[in-house]
mmCIF file of C-alpha atoms in Angstrom:
data_model
loop_
_atom_site.group_PDB
_atom_site.id
_atom_site.type_symbol
_atom_site.label_atom_id
_atom_site.label_comp_id
_atom_site.label_asym_id
_atom_site.label_seq_id
_atom_site.Cartn_x
_atom_site.Cartn_y
_atom_site.Cartn_z
ATOM 1 C CA MET A 1 9.791 116.619 118.940
ATOM 2 C CA ALA A 2 13.158 115.939 117.540
ATOM 3 C CA SER A 3 13.323 114.390 114.177
ATOM 4 C CA SER A 4 16.101 112.598 112.423
ATOM 5 C CA THR A 5 16.808 112.002 108.823
ATOM 6 C CA THR A 6 18.715 109.233 107.149
ATOM 7 C CA SER A 7 20.487 109.412 103.842
ATOM 8 C CA THR A 8 20.941 106.690 101.356
ATOM 9 C CA PRO A 9 24.512 106.089 100.245
ATOM 10 C CA PRO A 10 25.071 107.245 96.699
ATOM 11 C CA LYS A 11 25.287 104.563 94.084
ATOM 12 C CA ILE A 12 28.712 103.961 92.589
ATOM 13 C CA PRO A 13 28.746 103.422 88.867
ATOM 14 C CA PRO A 14 30.084 99.979 87.852
ATOM 15 C CA LEU A 15 33.121 101.444 86.016
ATOM 16 C CA VAL A 16 34.193 103.504 89.022
ATOM 17 C CA LEU A 17 33.723 100.471 91.261
ATOM 18 C CA ILE A 18 35.990 98.373 89.054
ATOM 19 C CA LEU A 19 38.676 101.120 89.039
ATOM 20 C CA LEU A 20 38.472 101.424 92.803
ATOM 21 C CA VAL A 21 38.930 97.672 93.303
ATOM 22 C CA VAL A 22 41.886 97.626 90.926
ATOM 23 C CA SER A 23 43.423 100.615 92.705
ATOM 24 C CA LEU A 24 43.079 98.972 96.105
ATOM 25 C CA THR A 25 44.549 95.742 94.761
ATOM 26 C CA VAL A 26 47.544 97.507 93.167
ATOM 27 C CA ASN A 27 48.188 99.530 96.303
ATOM 28 C CA SER A 28 48.071 96.369 98.393
ATOM 29 C CA VAL A 29 50.557 94.680 96.060
ATOM 30 C CA VAL A 30 52.815 97.727 96.070
ATOM 31 C CA SER A 31 52.656 97.891 99.860
ATOM 32 C CA ILE A 32 53.477 94.191 100.184
ATOM 33 C CA THR A 33 56.312 94.488 97.657
ATOM 34 C CA THR A 34 57.685 97.566 99.432
ATOM 35 C CA LEU A 35 57.510 95.759 102.758
ATOM 36 C CA GLN A 36 59.323 92.766 101.276
ATOM 37 C CA ASN A 37 62.008 95.050 99.767
ATOM 38 C CA ASP A 38 62.392 96.906 103.055
ATOM 39 C CA THR A 39 62.840 93.576 104.824
ATOM 40 C CA LYS A 40 65.400 92.457 102.271
ATOM 41 C CA ASN A 41 67.235 95.795 102.530
ATOM 42 C CA HIS A 42 67.186 95.518 106.299
ATOM 43 C CA HIS A 43 68.670 92.034 106.151
ATOM 44 C CA PHE A 44 71.240 93.220 103.571
ATOM 45 C CA SER A 45 72.128 96.254 105.678
ATOM 46 C CA THR A 46 72.441 94.113 108.799
ATOM 47 C CA ALA A 47 74.596 91.584 106.966
ATOM 48 C CA ASN A 48 76.711 94.381 105.532
ATOM 49 C CA GLN A 49 77.202 95.919 108.979
ATOM 50 C CA THR A 50 78.124 92.494 110.368
ATOM 51 C CA LEU A 51 80.681 92.074 107.573
ATOM 52 C CA LYS A 52 82.126 95.522 108.262
ATOM 53 C CA SER A 53 82.296 94.766 111.976
ATOM 54 C CA LYS A 54 84.168 91.530 111.252
ATOM 55 C CA GLN A 55 86.560 93.378 108.950
ATOM 56 C CA GLN A 56 87.156 96.047 111.588
ATOM 57 C CA LEU A 57 87.784 93.412 114.251
ATOM 58 C CA HIS A 58 90.199 91.635 111.923
ATOM 59 C CA LYS A 59 92.016 94.907 111.233
ATOM 60 C CA LEU A 60 92.134 95.723 114.945
ATOM 61 C CA LYS A 61 93.648 92.300 115.670
ATOM 62 C CA ARG A 62 96.289 92.920 113.005
ATOM 63 C CA VAL A 63 96.986 96.369 114.464
ATOM 64 C CA LYS A 64 97.406 94.905 117.960
ATOM 65 C CA ALA A 65 99.774 92.246 116.614
ATOM 66 C CA PHE A 66 101.721 94.949 114.777
ATOM 67 C CA LEU A 67 101.935 97.093 117.935
ATOM 68 C CA LYS A 68 103.170 94.108 119.929
ATOM 69 C CA LYS A 69 105.864 93.626 117.318
ATOM 70 C CA ILE A 70 107.153 97.225 117.244
ATOM 71 C CA ASN A 71 106.526 98.282 120.885
ATOM 72 C CA LYS A 72 109.243 96.087 122.295
ATOM 73 C CA PRO A 73 110.085 95.910 126.023
ATOM 74 C CA PRO A 74 113.210 97.752 127.235
ATOM 75 C CA ILE A 75 116.429 96.066 126.181
ATOM 76 C CA LYS A 76 120.105 96.752 126.629
ATOM 77 C CA THR A 77 122.328 97.407 123.648
ATOM 78 C CA ILE A 78 126.089 97.096 123.807
ATOM 79 C CA GLN A 79 128.229 98.525 121.015
ATOM 80 C CA ASP A 80 131.838 99.656 120.988
ATOM 81 C CA PRO A 81 132.060 103.448 120.609
ATOM 82 C CA PRO A 82 132.883 104.523 117.052
ATOM 83 C CA GLU A 83 135.960 106.396 115.919
ATOM 84 C CA ARG A 84 134.873 109.996 115.457
ATOM 85 C CA PRO A 85 136.013 111.871 112.363
ATOM 86 C CA ALA A 86 139.156 113.945 112.724
ATOM 87 C CA GLY A 87 138.388 117.642 112.853
ATOM 88 C CA PHE A 88 135.177 117.155 114.824
ATOM 89 C CA ASP A 89 134.695 120.020 117.299
ATOM 90 C CA THR A 90 132.722 118.905 120.355
ATOM 91 C CA ASN A 91 132.841 122.487 121.660
ATOM 92 C CA GLU A 92 130.968 123.915 118.684
ATOM 93 C CA THR A 93 128.700 126.770 119.698
ATOM 94 C CA VAL A 94 124.997 126.202 119.119
ATOM 95 C CA LEU A 95 122.903 129.340 118.545
ATOM 96 C CA GLU A 96 120.278 128.297 121.085
ATOM 97 C CA ARG A 97 119.728 125.097 123.048
ATOM 98 C CA PHE A 98 116.528 123.251 122.216
ATOM 99 C CA GLU A 99 114.598 120.683 124.216
ATOM 100 C CA GLN A 100 112.410 117.788 123.196
ATOM 101 C CA LEU A 101 108.872 117.839 124.490
ATOM 102 C CA TRP A 102 109.133 114.363 126.002
ATOM 103 C CA TRP A 103 111.631 115.739 128.519
ATOM 104 C CA ASN A 104 111.907 119.195 130.069
ATOM 105 C CA ALA A 105 114.346 119.736 132.902
ATOM 106 C CA GLU A 106 112.536 122.892 134.006
ATOM 107 C CA THR A 107 109.133 121.206 134.417
ATOM 108 C CA GLU A 108 109.362 118.601 137.140
ATOM 109 C CA GLU A 109 105.975 117.030 136.541
ATOM 110 C CA THR A 110 106.862 116.107 132.938
ATOM 111 C CA GLU A 111 110.458 115.121 133.601
ATOM 112 C CA GLU A 112 111.241 111.547 132.598
ATOM 113 C CA LEU A 113 114.502 109.683 132.841
ATOM 114 C CA CYS A 114 115.280 106.352 131.240
ATOM 115 C CA PRO A 115 116.758 103.604 133.423
ATOM 116 C CA GLU A 116 120.432 103.006 132.867
ATOM 117 C CA GLY A 117 121.066 100.869 129.806
ATOM 118 C CA THR A 118 117.714 101.708 128.145
ATOM 119 C CA ILE A 119 116.634 104.273 125.576
ATOM 120 C CA PRO A 120 113.523 106.461 125.151
ATOM 121 C CA ILE A 121 111.125 105.075 122.550
ATOM 122 C CA ARG A 122 107.863 106.763 121.650
ATOM 123 C CA ARG A 123 105.137 104.133 122.016
ATOM 124 C CA THR A 124 102.949 103.695 118.953
ATOM 125 C CA THR A 125 99.198 103.558 119.654
ATOM 126 C CA GLU A 126 96.233 102.006 117.838
ATOM 127 C CA GLU A 127 95.141 105.495 116.789
ATOM 128 C CA ASP A 128 98.560 106.119 115.208
ATOM 129 C CA VAL A 129 98.344 103.007 113.043
ATOM 130 C CA LEU A 130 94.667 103.498 112.135
ATOM 131 C CA ARG A 131 95.521 106.947 110.724
ATOM 132 C CA ALA A 132 97.732 105.259 108.124
ATOM 133 C CA SER A 133 96.299 104.077 104.832
ATOM 134 C CA SER A 134 97.416 100.544 105.699
ATOM 135 C CA ILE A 135 99.507 98.686 108.260
ATOM 136 C CA ARG A 136 102.055 97.967 105.551
ATOM 137 C CA SER A 137 102.480 101.664 104.729
ATOM 138 C CA PHE A 138 102.712 102.780 108.363
ATOM 139 C CA GLY A 139 106.090 104.376 109.059
ATOM 140 C CA THR A 140 107.259 104.272 105.442
ATOM 141 C CA LYS A 141 107.741 106.945 102.815
ATOM 142 C CA LEU A 142 106.056 107.156 99.457
ATOM 143 C CA ARG A 143 108.324 105.757 96.809
ATOM 144 C CA ARG A 144 110.007 108.591 94.996
ATOM 145 C CA PRO A 145 113.651 108.528 93.868
ATOM 146 C CA ILE A 146 115.485 111.737 94.743
ATOM 147 C CA ARG A 147 116.371 113.069 91.319
ATOM 148 C CA ARG A 148 117.997 116.323 90.371
ATOM 149 C CA ASP A 149 115.228 116.799 87.808
ATOM 150 C CA SER A 150 112.023 116.157 89.713
ATOM 151 C CA SER A 151 109.707 118.367 87.670
ATOM 152 C CA SER A 152 107.363 115.417 87.079
ATOM 153 C CA SER A 153 107.177 114.509 90.755
ATOM 154 C CA THR A 154 104.898 115.745 93.504
ATOM 155 C CA HIS A 155 108.047 116.119 95.637
ATOM 156 C CA GLU A 156 109.761 119.499 95.342
ATOM 157 C CA HIS A 157 113.226 120.345 96.642
ATOM 158 C CA ALA A 158 115.531 123.238 97.396
ATOM 159 C CA VAL A 159 118.866 121.573 98.154
ATOM 160 C CA GLY A 160 122.618 121.811 98.067
ATOM 161 C CA TYR A 161 124.480 118.654 97.134
ATOM 162 C CA ILE A 162 128.001 117.423 96.483
ATOM 163 C CA THR A 163 128.823 114.475 94.260
ATOM 164 C CA GLY A 164 131.564 113.006 92.098
ATOM 165 C CA GLN A 165 133.644 111.536 94.926
ATOM 166 C CA GLN A 166 133.535 108.816 97.548
ATOM 167 C CA PHE A 167 132.024 110.123 100.778
ATOM 168 C CA TYR A 168 131.913 108.587 104.241
ATOM 169 C CA GLY A 169 129.468 110.981 105.858
ATOM 170 C CA GLY A 170 128.328 114.554 106.224
ATOM 171 C CA LYS A 171 127.635 117.213 108.836
ATOM 172 C CA ALA A 172 125.637 120.450 109.065
ATOM 173 C CA SER A 173 123.688 122.723 111.382
ATOM 174 C CA LEU A 174 120.154 123.783 110.432
ATOM 175 C CA ASN A 175 117.582 125.963 112.123
ATOM 176 C CA VAL A 176 114.204 124.520 113.123
ATOM 177 C CA TRP A 177 110.849 125.994 112.117
ATOM 178 C CA ALA A 178 107.187 124.998 112.298
ATOM 179 C CA PRO A 179 106.055 125.439 108.677
ATOM 180 C CA ARG A 180 102.397 125.403 107.722
ATOM 181 C CA VAL A 181 101.310 122.244 105.890
ATOM 182 C CA ALA A 182 98.284 122.636 103.625
ATOM 183 C CA ASN A 183 96.581 119.246 103.810
ATOM 184 C CA LEU A 184 96.679 115.702 105.143
ATOM 185 C CA TYR A 185 98.645 114.330 102.204
ATOM 186 C CA GLU A 186 101.594 116.729 102.287
ATOM 187 C CA PHE A 187 104.658 117.340 104.449
ATOM 188 C CA SER A 188 107.582 119.718 104.834
ATOM 189 C CA LEU A 189 111.007 118.598 105.998
ATOM 190 C CA SER A 190 114.608 119.750 106.286
ATOM 191 C CA GLN A 191 117.264 117.076 106.398
ATOM 192 C CA MET A 192 120.565 115.604 105.278
ATOM 193 C CA TRP A 193 120.708 112.672 102.836
ATOM 194 C CA VAL A 194 123.650 110.293 102.530
ATOM 195 C CA ILE A 195 123.110 108.568 99.177
ATOM 196 C CA SER A 196 124.561 105.751 97.111
ATOM 197 C CA GLY A 197 123.402 103.665 94.162
ATOM 198 C CA SER A 198 121.428 104.699 91.122
ATOM 199 C CA PHE A 199 118.161 106.596 91.237
ATOM 200 C CA GLY A 200 116.355 103.415 90.292
ATOM 201 C CA ASN A 201 115.286 100.491 92.434
ATOM 202 C CA ASP A 202 118.654 100.066 94.158
ATOM 203 C CA LEU A 203 118.868 103.521 95.758
ATOM 204 C CA ASN A 204 120.411 103.468 99.280
ATOM 205 C CA THR A 205 119.808 106.442 101.568
ATOM 206 C CA ILE A 206 120.377 107.424 105.174
ATOM 207 C CA GLU A 207 118.368 110.474 106.237
ATOM 208 C CA ALA A 208 118.107 112.615 109.373
ATOM 209 C CA GLY A 209 116.609 116.001 110.174
ATOM 210 C CA TRP A 210 113.311 117.540 111.251
ATOM 211 C CA GLN A 211 109.894 117.144 109.712
ATOM 212 C CA ALA A 212 106.531 118.866 110.027
ATOM 213 C CA SER A 213 103.577 117.160 108.442
ATOM 214 C CA LYS A 214 99.857 116.593 108.367
ATOM 215 C CA GLN A 215 100.420 113.426 106.385
ATOM 216 C CA VAL A 216 103.347 111.756 108.084
ATOM 217 C CA SER A 217 103.315 113.388 111.484
ATOM 218 C CA PRO A 218 99.632 112.815 112.227
ATOM 219 C CA GLU A 219 100.007 109.375 110.691
ATOM 220 C CA LEU A 220 102.899 108.717 113.043
ATOM 221 C CA TYR A 221 102.319 111.172 115.888
ATOM 222 C CA GLY A 222 98.897 112.844 115.656
ATOM 223 C CA ASP A 223 100.095 116.436 115.269
ATOM 224 C CA SER A 224 102.102 118.677 112.941
ATOM 225 C CA ARG A 225 104.871 119.905 115.239
ATOM 226 C CA PRO A 226 108.427 119.623 113.865
ATOM 227 C CA ARG A 227 110.071 116.402 115.017
ATOM 228 C CA PHE A 228 113.552 114.963 114.947
ATOM 229 C CA PHE A 229 113.511 111.926 112.673
ATOM 230 C CA THR A 230 115.648 109.341 110.918
ATOM 231 C CA TYR A 231 114.973 107.237 107.858
ATOM 232 C CA TRP A 232 116.725 104.660 105.691
ATOM 233 C CA THR A 233 116.067 102.550 102.613
ATOM 234 C CA THR A 234 118.064 100.214 100.430
ATOM 235 C CA ASP A 235 115.654 99.838 97.489
ATOM 236 C CA ALA A 236 114.342 103.340 96.734
ATOM 237 C CA TYR A 237 111.570 103.241 99.373
ATOM 238 C CA GLN A 238 109.912 100.144 97.932
ATOM 239 C CA ALA A 239 110.020 97.450 100.612
ATOM 240 C CA THR A 240 112.865 98.317 102.978
ATOM 241 C CA GLY A 241 113.378 101.019 105.546
ATOM 242 C CA CYS A 242 111.202 103.054 107.878
ATOM 243 C CA TYR A 243 111.045 106.099 110.093
ATOM 244 C CA ASN A 244 112.859 106.124 113.401
ATOM 245 C CA LEU A 245 112.568 102.780 115.230
ATOM 246 C CA LEU A 246 109.418 101.507 113.531
ATOM 247 C CA CYS A 247 111.205 98.549 111.986
ATOM 248 C CA SER A 248 114.400 96.620 112.536
ATOM 249 C CA GLY A 249 117.304 98.700 111.309
ATOM 250 C CA PHE A 250 118.527 101.739 113.209
ATOM 251 C CA VAL A 251 120.031 100.818 116.601
ATOM 252 C CA GLN A 252 119.679 103.565 119.213
ATOM 253 C CA THR A 253 122.307 103.706 121.949
ATOM 254 C CA ASN A 254 121.545 107.031 123.684
ATOM 255 C CA ASN A 255 118.977 107.551 126.475
ATOM 256 C CA LYS A 256 118.851 111.353 126.236
ATOM 257 C CA VAL A 257 117.372 111.705 122.752
ATOM 258 C CA ALA A 258 113.894 110.497 121.793
ATOM 259 C CA ILE A 259 113.744 109.966 118.041
ATOM 260 C CA GLY A 260 110.344 111.130 116.834
ATOM 261 C CA ALA A 261 109.849 113.581 119.697
ATOM 262 C CA ALA A 262 108.807 117.159 118.964
ATOM 263 C CA ILE A 263 111.499 119.826 119.007
ATOM 264 C CA SER A 264 110.913 122.902 121.138
ATOM 265 C CA PRO A 265 111.296 125.817 120.875
ATOM 266 C CA THR A 266 111.356 126.640 117.180
ATOM 267 C CA SER A 267 112.803 129.636 115.376
ATOM 268 C CA GLY A 268 110.680 132.760 115.154
ATOM 269 C CA TYR A 269 110.413 135.134 112.206
ATOM 270 C CA GLY A 270 112.531 138.138 113.119
ATOM 271 C CA GLY A 271 113.252 136.568 116.515
ATOM 272 C CA LYS A 272 115.526 134.010 118.116
ATOM 273 C CA GLN A 273 116.903 131.230 115.961
ATOM 274 C CA PHE A 274 117.192 127.661 117.208
ATOM 275 C CA ASP A 275 119.283 125.193 115.276
ATOM 276 C CA ILE A 276 120.374 121.579 115.555
ATOM 277 C CA SER A 277 123.568 119.903 114.414
ATOM 278 C CA ILE A 278 123.566 116.530 112.633
ATOM 279 C CA LEU A 279 126.542 114.329 111.805
ATOM 280 C CA VAL A 280 126.309 111.006 109.954
ATOM 281 C CA TRP A 281 129.506 109.061 109.260
ATOM 282 C CA LYS A 282 130.830 105.587 108.583
ATOM 283 C CA ASP A 283 132.872 104.182 111.450
ATOM 284 C CA PRO A 284 136.154 102.855 109.987
ATOM 285 C CA LYS A 285 136.435 100.269 112.794
ATOM 286 C CA HIS A 286 133.178 98.354 112.227
ATOM 287 C CA GLY A 287 131.702 99.908 109.091
ATOM 288 C CA HIS A 288 128.422 100.994 110.687
ATOM 289 C CA TRP A 289 126.888 104.384 109.865
ATOM 290 C CA TRP A 290 126.614 106.452 113.052
ATOM 291 C CA LEU A 291 124.362 109.399 113.881
ATOM 292 C CA GLU A 292 125.459 112.215 116.158
ATOM 293 C CA PHE A 293 123.006 114.879 117.283
ATOM 294 C CA GLY A 294 124.124 118.223 118.694
ATOM 295 C CA PRO A 295 127.627 118.663 120.070
ATOM 296 C CA GLY A 296 128.793 115.168 120.925
ATOM 297 C CA LEU A 297 125.544 113.207 121.486
ATOM 298 C CA LEU A 298 125.858 109.773 119.888
ATOM 299 C CA VAL A 299 122.299 108.676 119.042
ATOM 300 C CA GLY A 300 122.952 105.276 117.457
ATOM 301 C CA TYR A 301 123.862 103.582 114.201
ATOM 302 C CA TRP A 302 122.615 101.874 111.053
ATOM 303 C CA PRO A 303 124.350 98.460 110.833
ATOM 304 C CA VAL A 304 126.413 98.112 107.672
ATOM 305 C CA PHE A 305 124.677 94.847 106.718
ATOM 306 C CA LEU A 306 121.431 96.757 106.023
ATOM 307 C CA PHE A 307 122.834 98.214 102.827
ATOM 308 C CA SER A 308 124.180 97.232 99.444
ATOM 309 C CA HIS A 309 125.866 100.321 97.945
ATOM 310 C CA LEU A 310 126.286 102.104 101.268
ATOM 311 C CA ARG A 311 128.153 99.063 102.532
ATOM 312 C CA SER A 312 131.285 100.688 101.124
ATOM 313 C CA HIS A 313 130.716 104.454 100.759
ATOM 314 C CA ALA A 314 128.307 107.173 99.627
ATOM 315 C CA SER A 315 128.397 108.796 96.205
ATOM 316 C CA MET A 316 126.425 111.910 97.193
ATOM 317 C CA VAL A 317 125.693 114.009 100.276
ATOM 318 C CA GLN A 318 122.689 116.315 100.076
ATOM 319 C CA PHE A 319 121.307 119.020 102.400
ATOM 320 C CA GLY A 320 118.082 121.002 102.200
ATOM 321 C CA GLY A 321 114.311 121.083 102.169
ATOM 322 C CA GLU A 322 111.592 118.986 100.592
ATOM 323 C CA ILE A 323 107.814 119.320 100.380
ATOM 324 C CA VAL A 324 104.983 117.351 98.798
ATOM 325 C CA ASN A 325 102.733 119.236 96.377
ATOM 326 C CA THR A 326 99.521 117.299 95.694
ATOM 327 C CA ARG A 327 97.775 120.193 93.885
ATOM 328 C CA ALA A 328 94.647 119.105 95.745
ATOM 329 C CA SER A 329 92.714 122.226 94.718
ATOM 330 C CA GLY A 330 94.007 122.297 91.165
ATOM 331 C CA PHE A 331 96.856 124.714 91.811
ATOM 332 C CA HIS A 332 100.227 124.678 93.584
ATOM 333 C CA THR A 333 100.160 123.925 97.289
ATOM 334 C CA SER A 334 100.600 126.582 99.947
ATOM 335 C CA THR A 335 102.626 124.177 102.109
ATOM 336 C CA GLU A 336 105.637 126.118 103.386
ATOM 337 C CA MET A 337 109.237 124.987 103.145
ATOM 338 C CA GLY A 338 111.484 125.949 106.057
ATOM 339 C CA SER A 339 110.329 129.258 107.507
ATOM 340 C CA GLY A 340 107.891 129.831 104.653
ATOM 341 C CA HIS A 341 110.002 132.747 103.382
ATOM 342 C CA PHE A 342 112.364 133.042 100.433
ATOM 343 C CA SER A 343 116.121 132.795 100.829
ATOM 344 C CA GLY A 344 116.686 136.482 100.024
ATOM 345 C CA GLU A 345 115.255 137.553 103.390
ATOM 346 C CA GLY A 346 118.369 136.218 105.120
ATOM 347 C CA PHE A 347 119.146 135.531 108.755
ATOM 348 C CA GLY A 348 116.269 135.504 111.231
ATOM 349 C CA LYS A 349 113.672 135.211 108.484
ATOM 350 C CA ALA A 350 114.773 132.469 106.083
ATOM 351 C CA SER A 351 115.783 128.884 106.821
ATOM 352 C CA TYR A 352 119.449 127.961 106.611
ATOM 353 C CA PHE A 353 122.036 125.188 106.616
ATOM 354 C CA ARG A 354 125.483 126.227 107.849
ATOM 355 C CA ASN A 355 128.929 124.689 108.312
ATOM 356 C CA LEU A 356 128.387 122.160 105.525
ATOM 357 C CA GLN A 357 130.993 119.415 105.733
ATOM 358 C CA VAL A 358 131.662 115.921 104.406
ATOM 359 C CA VAL A 359 133.719 113.019 105.765
ATOM 360 C CA ASP A 360 136.523 111.900 103.434
ATOM 361 C CA TRP A 361 138.287 108.548 102.920
ATOM 362 C CA ASP A 362 140.619 109.285 105.853
ATOM 363 C CA ASN A 363 137.712 109.755 108.303
ATOM 364 C CA SER A 364 138.288 113.501 108.411
ATOM 365 C CA LEU A 365 135.680 116.254 108.341
ATOM 366 C CA ILE A 366 136.423 118.707 105.545
ATOM 367 C CA PRO A 367 134.431 121.662 104.142
ATOM 368 C CA ALA A 368 131.890 120.650 101.509
ATOM 369 C CA SER A 369 133.311 122.475 98.509
ATOM 370 C CA ASN A 370 131.887 122.656 94.989
ATOM 371 C CA ILE A 371 128.341 122.515 96.332
ATOM 372 C CA ARG A 372 125.684 122.595 93.652
ATOM 373 C CA LEU A 373 122.466 124.416 94.491
ATOM 374 C CA MET A 374 119.168 123.341 92.965
ATOM 375 C CA ALA A 375 115.537 124.393 93.361
ATOM 376 C CA ASP A 376 112.870 122.496 91.400
ATOM 377 C CA HIS A 377 110.449 125.422 91.429
ATOM 378 C CA PRO A 378 112.350 128.627 92.327
ATOM 379 C CA SER A 379 109.213 130.757 92.123
ATOM 380 C CA CYS A 380 107.749 128.648 94.927
ATOM 381 C CA TYR A 381 110.868 127.730 96.940
ATOM 382 C CA ASP A 382 114.367 129.007 96.242
ATOM 383 C CA ILE A 383 117.952 128.706 97.496
ATOM 384 C CA ARG A 384 121.111 130.846 97.570
ATOM 385 C CA GLY A 385 124.491 130.077 99.070
ATOM 386 C CA GLY A 386 127.572 131.757 100.492
ATOM 387 C CA SER A 387 130.679 131.298 102.601
ATOM 388 C CA ASN A 388 132.270 133.139 105.504
ATOM 389 C CA ALA A 389 134.625 132.513 108.415
ATOM 390 C CA GLY A 390 131.904 131.954 110.994
ATOM 391 C CA TRP A 391 129.490 129.754 109.043
ATOM 392 C CA GLY A 392 131.817 128.140 106.531
ATOM 393 C CA ASN A 393 129.819 127.021 103.488
ATOM 394 C CA TYR A 394 126.122 127.750 103.984
ATOM 395 C CA PHE A 395 122.873 128.456 102.167
ATOM 396 C CA TYR A 396 119.448 129.951 102.814
ATOM 397 C CA TYR A 397 116.427 128.213 101.316
ATOM 398 C CA GLY A 398 112.644 127.861 101.446
ATOM 399 C CA GLY A 399 109.505 129.706 100.486
ATOM 400 C CA PRO A 400 105.738 130.008 100.895
ATOM 401 C CA GLY A 401 104.641 127.763 98.063
ATOM 402 C CA ARG A 402 101.692 129.208 96.180
ATOM 403 C CA ASN A 403 102.006 132.947 95.489
ATOM 404 C CA VAL A 404 101.539 135.340 92.562
ATOM 405 C CA ARG A 405 104.635 133.887 90.862
ATOM 406 C CA CYS A 406 103.801 130.293 91.807
ATOM 407 C CA PRO A 407 100.248 129.640 90.570
#
């Protein structure tokens, strides 16, 4: 016969019972409070997300309005041809012909031709603008006067310049490289500057050349390939001026050159060298500053009314390289200038500018004599010049940035 037993629950002492009740009460309060806090946090998080969504929508609307403003429909531009400088040789030999990646005559599927009377313009996308720190900063340069003594600046130069006279333009040929850029906030460029005014708030510049960058190129283009670019400012990069055609200013008249397009091919270390020729000069007929690219390709002009000091003439013409050194890791950047090799390595290995010329008061191209050479940090990027019958006045420049002599 099965049997069963029952047990009597143990008695809980009064003190333990009181502690247990208090514990249950506290836990209940804590649980309720936690639940209330979680609910509040949820509502706060939801409200915060809603606010962020509204801000993003507002920014997107502003971006779309900005794109509508700068991505204009095709228009026709009529401008009398300028008077070219005397001494200009349209038969100048270029070391190697380059092509822009927007157009390649050997690849039929990518070939594009602009309708007569229109020009190629790279369309700016939402992604391009959103990469910028702000809509206002999109397509502009950081403010930094180009000084001969720039030791306190993040911008470092290796340049040749001529000053002390009245200039009406300049011309040079420079080889194109694809330098390595260390981070998103730096760039490497090679260009010509036509400069007037003081190095204060009234600085006027016209600039053209090629640029490789993880800061400007991805901000403008989304990659770091070297690109043909133009720039201008009339107040030391504060509120006026922009790259290429991203604001009213430069007027393009040529349908064969896409400003902002990547340049291909580029020079190879110890291999073939590819260079471009750039001429900027003031047309004596109308006063506008014209840009010529390669042998005889008129790209367009900067209207004279854009400028204050450059309305009459330039006081300096400068050629060379520039990089930005943010010292992001606490030491000098490894962003390369030019080929990334020092000037002493010479042709095929170092970057160069050749056939340096300026335009004088009589609208004549003359050799740029008495060129001063300057490198801010010669242990990081250096420069050395020369002259011969084939290249006229020239210089090699560039460097690797951080190395054992450039900590």
